[in-house]
Amino acid sequence: MTHFLVTPDSAFVVYRADQADDQTFELFRVPIGGGATVALTVALPADRAVQADFVLSPDGQSVYFRANPAGAGRNELFRVPADGSAAPAVLSGTLVAGGSVDSFALTPDGTRLAYIADGRVDGVKELWSVPTTGGTPLLLHTMPAAGDVDTLRIAPDSLSVFHRADALSDAVQELFVVPLDGSGPARRLNATLPSGADVENDFVALAAGRVVFRADQEEVNVLELFTAFPGSRGAMQAPTPTRSVVR
């Protein structure tokens, strides 16, 4: 057993283990006080696995997870009832040949998932969103051939997703925000970066659409703290001296 989560009502534990077949990791549920174990995922081939980043819905009724039943290195996004009453359902739609879901996050209100996947073009990691109940995934931020989204974080109000990508210039990592429902385009939050500079991937999404991030936005290799918020035309430096911030 490698990872586990406790349901919000403290009644059950959902865990990842290779208890059915050595080194084939699947999801199971068991009462917290002991009892019968329920398999939540169908039996996988020997070289497949449920990934360790599974999450529970806020009410504990559903489990969201990545797994690669179609092939090694080809993860898809799934939902399964936490009581095992139905088989897992694919949420990430039909991925391009060779495509995979790299990471995902659940909104705090439990209504949507945001995820990074090369769902449209193999090798181009883009930002997607889908309702937790299923449906057609929305492409939130289209990347150029040499671009990728590599990090995402959902705003506390569940309305938008902040993400880091080299969407405008290859290998220049910048910070963007986009509505989770696809109602508007992605918007860059940092100011124009000097050559060789990047936004770091440890940004923090705050309430009211604000975000705090590190970047060498003013001088290459000098990392400082910045904040951005809705309606701002560029990132503002944090109101404390931060030139000593290091990687």
Short mmCIF file of N, CA and C in Angstrom, two decimals, residues 89-212:
data_model
loop_
_atom_site.label_atom_id
_atom_site.label_comp_id
_atom_site.label_asym_id
_atom_site.label_seq_id
_atom_site.Cartn_x
_atom_site.Cartn_y
_atom_site.Cartn_z
N ALA A 89 -15.39 5.82 -15.00
CA ALA A 89 -15.76 6.49 -16.24
C ALA A 89 -14.63 7.43 -16.66
N VAL A 90 -14.31 7.41 -17.94
CA VAL A 90 -13.27 8.30 -18.47
C VAL A 90 -13.80 9.72 -18.56
N LEU A 91 -13.04 10.69 -18.04
CA LEU A 91 -13.43 12.10 -18.09
C LEU A 91 -12.62 12.89 -19.11
N SER A 92 -11.46 12.39 -19.49
CA SER A 92 -10.54 13.16 -20.35
C SER A 92 -10.83 12.99 -21.83
N GLY A 93 -11.92 12.35 -22.19
CA GLY A 93 -12.27 12.20 -23.59
C GLY A 93 -11.30 11.30 -24.33
N THR A 94 -11.33 11.39 -25.65
CA THR A 94 -10.43 10.60 -26.48
C THR A 94 -9.15 11.39 -26.73
N LEU A 95 -8.04 10.89 -26.22
CA LEU A 95 -6.75 11.55 -26.40
C LEU A 95 -6.15 11.17 -27.74
N VAL A 96 -5.34 12.07 -28.28
CA VAL A 96 -4.62 11.77 -29.50
C VAL A 96 -3.72 10.55 -29.27
N ALA A 97 -3.41 9.82 -30.31
CA ALA A 97 -2.51 8.67 -30.18
C ALA A 97 -1.21 9.10 -29.51
N GLY A 98 -0.85 8.42 -28.44
CA GLY A 98 0.36 8.78 -27.69
C GLY A 98 0.12 9.81 -26.61
N GLY A 99 -1.10 10.38 -26.54
CA GLY A 99 -1.39 11.42 -25.57
C GLY A 99 -1.56 10.88 -24.16
N SER A 100 -1.42 11.77 -23.17
CA SER A 100 -1.50 11.37 -21.77
C SER A 100 -1.87 12.57 -20.90
N VAL A 101 -2.59 12.30 -19.83
CA VAL A 101 -2.89 13.33 -18.83
C VAL A 101 -1.73 13.37 -17.84
N ASP A 102 -1.06 14.51 -17.76
CA ASP A 102 0.13 14.63 -16.91
C ASP A 102 -0.20 14.95 -15.46
N SER A 103 -1.21 15.79 -15.24
CA SER A 103 -1.58 16.19 -13.88
C SER A 103 -3.00 16.74 -13.92
N PHE A 104 -3.62 16.86 -12.74
CA PHE A 104 -4.97 17.40 -12.68
C PHE A 104 -5.22 17.99 -11.31
N ALA A 105 -6.30 18.78 -11.20
CA ALA A 105 -6.72 19.34 -9.92
C ALA A 105 -8.24 19.45 -9.92
N LEU A 106 -8.82 19.28 -8.75
CA LEU A 106 -10.25 19.38 -8.54
C LEU A 106 -10.59 20.74 -7.95
N THR A 107 -11.64 21.38 -8.45
CA THR A 107 -12.05 22.66 -7.88
C THR A 107 -12.51 22.47 -6.44
N PRO A 108 -12.31 23.49 -5.59
CA PRO A 108 -12.76 23.37 -4.19
C PRO A 108 -14.25 23.07 -4.05
N ASP A 109 -15.07 23.55 -5.01
CA ASP A 109 -16.50 23.26 -4.92
C ASP A 109 -16.87 21.90 -5.52
N GLY A 110 -15.90 21.19 -6.07
CA GLY A 110 -16.12 19.84 -6.56
C GLY A 110 -16.86 19.73 -7.87
N THR A 111 -16.98 20.83 -8.63
CA THR A 111 -17.78 20.79 -9.86
C THR A 111 -16.98 20.56 -11.14
N ARG A 112 -15.70 20.89 -11.12
CA ARG A 112 -14.90 20.76 -12.34
C ARG A 112 -13.51 20.23 -12.01
N LEU A 113 -12.87 19.70 -13.05
CA LEU A 113 -11.47 19.29 -12.98
C LEU A 113 -10.71 20.07 -14.04
N ALA A 114 -9.52 20.51 -13.69
CA ALA A 114 -8.59 21.07 -14.67
C ALA A 114 -7.44 20.09 -14.81
N TYR A 115 -6.95 19.93 -16.03
CA TYR A 115 -5.86 18.99 -16.21
C TYR A 115 -4.95 19.40 -17.37
N ILE A 116 -3.73 18.91 -17.33
CA ILE A 116 -2.74 19.14 -18.37
C ILE A 116 -2.59 17.85 -19.16
N ALA A 117 -2.73 17.94 -20.47
CA ALA A 117 -2.63 16.75 -21.32
C ALA A 117 -2.25 17.13 -22.73
N ASP A 118 -1.59 16.23 -23.42
CA ASP A 118 -1.42 16.37 -24.87
C ASP A 118 -2.56 15.62 -25.53
N GLY A 119 -3.74 16.17 -25.37
CA GLY A 119 -4.95 15.53 -25.85
C GLY A 119 -5.24 15.79 -27.31
N ARG A 120 -4.66 16.87 -27.85
CA ARG A 120 -4.94 17.29 -29.23
C ARG A 120 -3.79 17.00 -30.17
N VAL A 121 -2.56 17.28 -29.71
CA VAL A 121 -1.34 17.06 -30.49
C VAL A 121 -0.35 16.32 -29.60
N ASP A 122 0.13 15.18 -30.05
CA ASP A 122 1.07 14.40 -29.25
C ASP A 122 2.30 15.23 -28.92
N GLY A 123 2.63 15.30 -27.65
CA GLY A 123 3.82 16.02 -27.21
C GLY A 123 3.59 17.48 -26.90
N VAL A 124 2.40 18.02 -27.15
CA VAL A 124 2.09 19.43 -26.83
C VAL A 124 1.13 19.43 -25.64
N LYS A 125 1.63 19.82 -24.47
CA LYS A 125 0.86 19.77 -23.24
C LYS A 125 0.01 21.04 -23.11
N GLU A 126 -1.32 20.87 -23.08
CA GLU A 126 -2.22 22.00 -23.04
C GLU A 126 -3.13 21.90 -21.81
N LEU A 127 -3.85 22.99 -21.54
CA LEU A 127 -4.70 23.06 -20.35
C LEU A 127 -6.15 22.79 -20.74
N TRP A 128 -6.78 21.88 -20.01
CA TRP A 128 -8.15 21.45 -20.29
C TRP A 128 -9.00 21.53 -19.03
N SER A 129 -10.31 21.51 -19.22
CA SER A 129 -11.25 21.49 -18.11
C SER A 129 -12.43 20.60 -18.49
N VAL A 130 -13.02 19.94 -17.48
CA VAL A 130 -14.18 19.09 -17.73
C VAL A 130 -15.03 19.05 -16.46
N PRO A 131 -16.36 19.03 -16.58
CA PRO A 131 -17.20 18.87 -15.39
C PRO A 131 -16.93 17.53 -14.71
N THR A 132 -17.06 17.48 -13.40
CA THR A 132 -16.84 16.22 -12.69
C THR A 132 -17.91 15.19 -13.02
N THR A 133 -19.05 15.65 -13.53
CA THR A 133 -20.11 14.73 -13.94
C THR A 133 -19.87 14.14 -15.33
N GLY A 134 -18.83 14.63 -16.02
CA GLY A 134 -18.53 14.17 -17.36
C GLY A 134 -19.01 15.15 -18.41
N GLY A 135 -18.65 14.90 -19.64
CA GLY A 135 -19.01 15.79 -20.73
C GLY A 135 -17.82 16.00 -21.65
N THR A 136 -17.97 16.91 -22.60
CA THR A 136 -16.90 17.19 -23.54
C THR A 136 -15.85 18.07 -22.89
N PRO A 137 -14.58 17.66 -22.86
CA PRO A 137 -13.54 18.50 -22.27
C PRO A 137 -13.37 19.81 -23.04
N LEU A 138 -13.07 20.89 -22.31
CA LEU A 138 -12.82 22.19 -22.90
C LEU A 138 -11.32 22.45 -22.98
N LEU A 139 -10.85 22.87 -24.13
CA LEU A 139 -9.46 23.29 -24.26
C LEU A 139 -9.38 24.74 -23.80
N LEU A 140 -8.70 25.01 -22.69
CA LEU A 140 -8.67 26.33 -22.09
C LEU A 140 -7.54 27.21 -22.62
N HIS A 141 -6.41 26.61 -22.96
CA HIS A 141 -5.27 27.39 -23.43
C HIS A 141 -4.53 26.57 -24.48
N THR A 142 -4.66 27.00 -25.73
CA THR A 142 -4.01 26.33 -26.85
C THR A 142 -2.54 26.72 -26.90
N MET A 143 -1.69 25.72 -27.03
CA MET A 143 -0.26 25.96 -27.08
C MET A 143 0.27 25.91 -28.52
N PRO A 144 1.34 26.66 -28.81
CA PRO A 144 2.03 26.50 -30.09
C PRO A 144 2.76 25.17 -30.12
N ALA A 145 3.31 24.80 -31.25
CA ALA A 145 3.97 23.50 -31.40
C ALA A 145 5.10 23.30 -30.40
N ALA A 146 5.79 24.38 -30.05
CA ALA A 146 6.92 24.26 -29.13
C ALA A 146 6.55 24.62 -27.69
N GLY A 147 5.26 24.84 -27.42
CA GLY A 147 4.84 25.28 -26.09
C GLY A 147 4.24 24.16 -25.26
N ASP A 148 4.25 24.36 -23.94
CA ASP A 148 3.65 23.39 -23.01
C ASP A 148 3.19 24.12 -21.76
N VAL A 149 2.10 23.65 -21.19
CA VAL A 149 1.71 24.01 -19.82
C VAL A 149 2.36 23.00 -18.90
N ASP A 150 2.99 23.47 -17.82
CA ASP A 150 3.66 22.50 -16.94
C ASP A 150 3.16 22.51 -15.51
N THR A 151 2.41 23.53 -15.09
CA THR A 151 1.94 23.61 -13.71
C THR A 151 0.58 24.30 -13.69
N LEU A 152 -0.33 23.81 -12.86
CA LEU A 152 -1.63 24.48 -12.71
C LEU A 152 -2.03 24.53 -11.25
N ARG A 153 -2.79 25.58 -10.90
CA ARG A 153 -3.41 25.69 -9.58
C ARG A 153 -4.75 26.40 -9.73
N ILE A 154 -5.77 25.87 -9.10
CA ILE A 154 -7.12 26.40 -9.21
C ILE A 154 -7.35 27.45 -8.14
N ALA A 155 -8.04 28.54 -8.50
CA ALA A 155 -8.36 29.60 -7.56
C ALA A 155 -9.32 29.10 -6.49
N PRO A 156 -9.24 29.63 -5.28
CA PRO A 156 -10.12 29.18 -4.20
C PRO A 156 -11.61 29.33 -4.49
N ASP A 157 -11.96 30.27 -5.38
CA ASP A 157 -13.38 30.46 -5.71
C ASP A 157 -13.87 29.52 -6.80
N SER A 158 -13.00 28.64 -7.28
CA SER A 158 -13.33 27.62 -8.30
C SER A 158 -13.69 28.20 -9.66
N LEU A 159 -13.38 29.48 -9.91
CA LEU A 159 -13.78 30.12 -11.16
C LEU A 159 -12.67 30.16 -12.21
N SER A 160 -11.43 30.10 -11.79
CA SER A 160 -10.34 30.25 -12.74
C SER A 160 -9.19 29.33 -12.36
N VAL A 161 -8.26 29.17 -13.33
CA VAL A 161 -7.09 28.33 -13.08
C VAL A 161 -5.85 29.10 -13.50
N PHE A 162 -4.91 29.20 -12.59
CA PHE A 162 -3.61 29.80 -12.86
C PHE A 162 -2.69 28.71 -13.38
N HIS A 163 -1.84 29.06 -14.33
CA HIS A 163 -0.97 28.04 -14.89
C HIS A 163 0.30 28.66 -15.47
N ARG A 164 1.36 27.86 -15.49
CA ARG A 164 2.65 28.30 -16.03
C ARG A 164 2.87 27.62 -17.36
N ALA A 165 3.32 28.39 -18.35
CA ALA A 165 3.50 27.84 -19.69
C ALA A 165 4.49 28.69 -20.48
N ASP A 166 5.12 28.05 -21.47
CA ASP A 166 5.93 28.81 -22.43
C ASP A 166 5.09 29.01 -23.70
N ALA A 167 3.98 29.72 -23.52
CA ALA A 167 2.99 29.89 -24.58
C ALA A 167 3.38 30.95 -25.60
N LEU A 168 4.20 31.91 -25.20
CA LEU A 168 4.53 33.04 -26.08
C LEU A 168 5.93 32.94 -26.66
N SER A 169 6.84 32.29 -25.94
CA SER A 169 8.21 32.13 -26.42
C SER A 169 8.75 30.82 -25.88
N ASP A 170 9.33 30.00 -26.74
CA ASP A 170 9.79 28.68 -26.36
C ASP A 170 10.77 28.74 -25.19
N ALA A 171 10.50 27.95 -24.17
CA ALA A 171 11.36 27.80 -22.98
C ALA A 171 11.35 29.02 -22.08
N VAL A 172 10.45 29.99 -22.30
CA VAL A 172 10.27 31.13 -21.40
C VAL A 172 8.99 30.89 -20.61
N GLN A 173 9.13 30.52 -19.35
CA GLN A 173 7.98 30.14 -18.54
C GLN A 173 7.33 31.38 -17.94
N GLU A 174 6.04 31.58 -18.25
CA GLU A 174 5.30 32.74 -17.77
C GLU A 174 4.02 32.29 -17.08
N LEU A 175 3.35 33.22 -16.41
CA LEU A 175 2.18 32.90 -15.61
C LEU A 175 0.92 33.43 -16.28
N PHE A 176 -0.10 32.58 -16.34
CA PHE A 176 -1.36 32.92 -17.01
C PHE A 176 -2.54 32.55 -16.12
N VAL A 177 -3.70 33.13 -16.43
CA VAL A 177 -4.95 32.75 -15.77
C VAL A 177 -6.03 32.67 -16.83
N VAL A 178 -6.98 31.74 -16.64
CA VAL A 178 -8.06 31.57 -17.60
C VAL A 178 -9.30 31.09 -16.84
N PRO A 179 -10.51 31.52 -17.25
CA PRO A 179 -11.73 31.00 -16.61
C PRO A 179 -11.86 29.50 -16.82
N LEU A 180 -12.28 28.79 -15.79
CA LEU A 180 -12.39 27.34 -15.87
C LEU A 180 -13.51 26.88 -16.80
N ASP A 181 -14.50 27.75 -17.02
CA ASP A 181 -15.60 27.36 -17.89
C ASP A 181 -15.36 27.73 -19.35
N GLY A 182 -14.16 28.25 -19.64
CA GLY A 182 -13.82 28.61 -21.02
C GLY A 182 -14.50 29.85 -21.53
N SER A 183 -15.03 30.68 -20.63
CA SER A 183 -15.79 31.86 -21.05
C SER A 183 -14.91 33.02 -21.50
N GLY A 184 -13.61 32.90 -21.37
CA GLY A 184 -12.71 33.96 -21.80
C GLY A 184 -11.34 33.39 -22.12
N PRO A 185 -10.49 34.19 -22.78
CA PRO A 185 -9.16 33.70 -23.15
C PRO A 185 -8.19 33.73 -21.97
N ALA A 186 -7.10 33.01 -22.12
CA ALA A 186 -6.03 33.05 -21.13
C ALA A 186 -5.36 34.42 -21.16
N ARG A 187 -4.96 34.91 -19.97
CA ARG A 187 -4.35 36.23 -19.86
C ARG A 187 -3.02 36.11 -19.12
N ARG A 188 -1.97 36.71 -19.65
CA ARG A 188 -0.67 36.70 -18.98
C ARG A 188 -0.70 37.64 -17.79
N LEU A 189 -0.09 37.22 -16.67
CA LEU A 189 -0.11 38.00 -15.45
C LEU A 189 1.21 38.70 -15.15
N ASN A 190 2.32 38.12 -15.54
CA ASN A 190 3.61 38.75 -15.28
C ASN A 190 3.88 39.83 -16.33
N ALA A 191 4.77 40.74 -15.99
CA ALA A 191 5.21 41.74 -16.96
C ALA A 191 6.19 41.08 -17.94
N THR A 192 6.57 41.80 -18.98
CA THR A 192 7.54 41.28 -19.94
C THR A 192 8.84 40.94 -19.22
N LEU A 193 9.33 39.72 -19.45
CA LEU A 193 10.52 39.26 -18.76
C LEU A 193 11.78 39.59 -19.56
N PRO A 194 12.88 39.89 -18.87
CA PRO A 194 14.16 40.06 -19.58
C PRO A 194 14.62 38.73 -20.14
N SER A 195 15.49 38.77 -21.10
CA SER A 195 16.01 37.55 -21.72
C SER A 195 16.65 36.65 -20.67
N GLY A 196 16.26 35.38 -20.67
CA GLY A 196 16.80 34.41 -19.72
C GLY A 196 16.04 34.30 -18.43
N ALA A 197 14.96 35.07 -18.27
CA ALA A 197 14.18 35.05 -17.03
C ALA A 197 12.96 34.14 -17.16
N ASP A 198 12.41 33.73 -16.01
CA ASP A 198 11.23 32.86 -15.95
C ASP A 198 10.43 33.16 -14.70
N VAL A 199 9.16 32.76 -14.72
CA VAL A 199 8.35 32.67 -13.52
C VAL A 199 8.57 31.27 -12.93
N GLU A 200 8.77 31.20 -11.62
CA GLU A 200 8.97 29.91 -10.96
C GLU A 200 7.63 29.16 -10.85
N ASN A 201 7.71 27.86 -10.57
CA ASN A 201 6.50 27.04 -10.57
C ASN A 201 5.85 26.90 -9.20
N ASP A 202 6.27 27.68 -8.19
CA ASP A 202 5.70 27.58 -6.85
C ASP A 202 4.73 28.71 -6.54
N PHE A 203 4.03 29.22 -7.55
CA PHE A 203 3.07 30.29 -7.35
C PHE A 203 1.90 29.81 -6.50
N VAL A 204 1.24 30.77 -5.83
CA VAL A 204 0.15 30.46 -4.90
C VAL A 204 -1.10 31.22 -5.33
N ALA A 205 -2.19 30.50 -5.57
CA ALA A 205 -3.47 31.10 -5.93
C ALA A 205 -4.19 31.53 -4.65
N LEU A 206 -4.68 32.77 -4.65
CA LEU A 206 -5.35 33.34 -3.48
C LEU A 206 -6.80 33.66 -3.80
N ALA A 207 -7.54 34.07 -2.78
CA ALA A 207 -8.93 34.47 -2.96
C ALA A 207 -9.02 35.72 -3.82
N ALA A 208 -10.21 35.95 -4.36
CA ALA A 208 -10.50 37.14 -5.17
C ALA A 208 -9.64 37.22 -6.42
N GLY A 209 -9.17 36.08 -6.91
CA GLY A 209 -8.43 36.05 -8.17
C GLY A 209 -7.00 36.52 -8.09
N ARG A 210 -6.45 36.65 -6.90
CA ARG A 210 -5.07 37.10 -6.76
C ARG A 210 -4.12 35.92 -6.81
N VAL A 211 -2.86 36.21 -7.12
CA VAL A 211 -1.83 35.19 -7.14
C VAL A 211 -0.52 35.82 -6.70
N VAL A 212 0.29 35.06 -6.00
CA VAL A 212 1.63 35.50 -5.59
C VAL A 212 2.62 34.54 -6.25
#
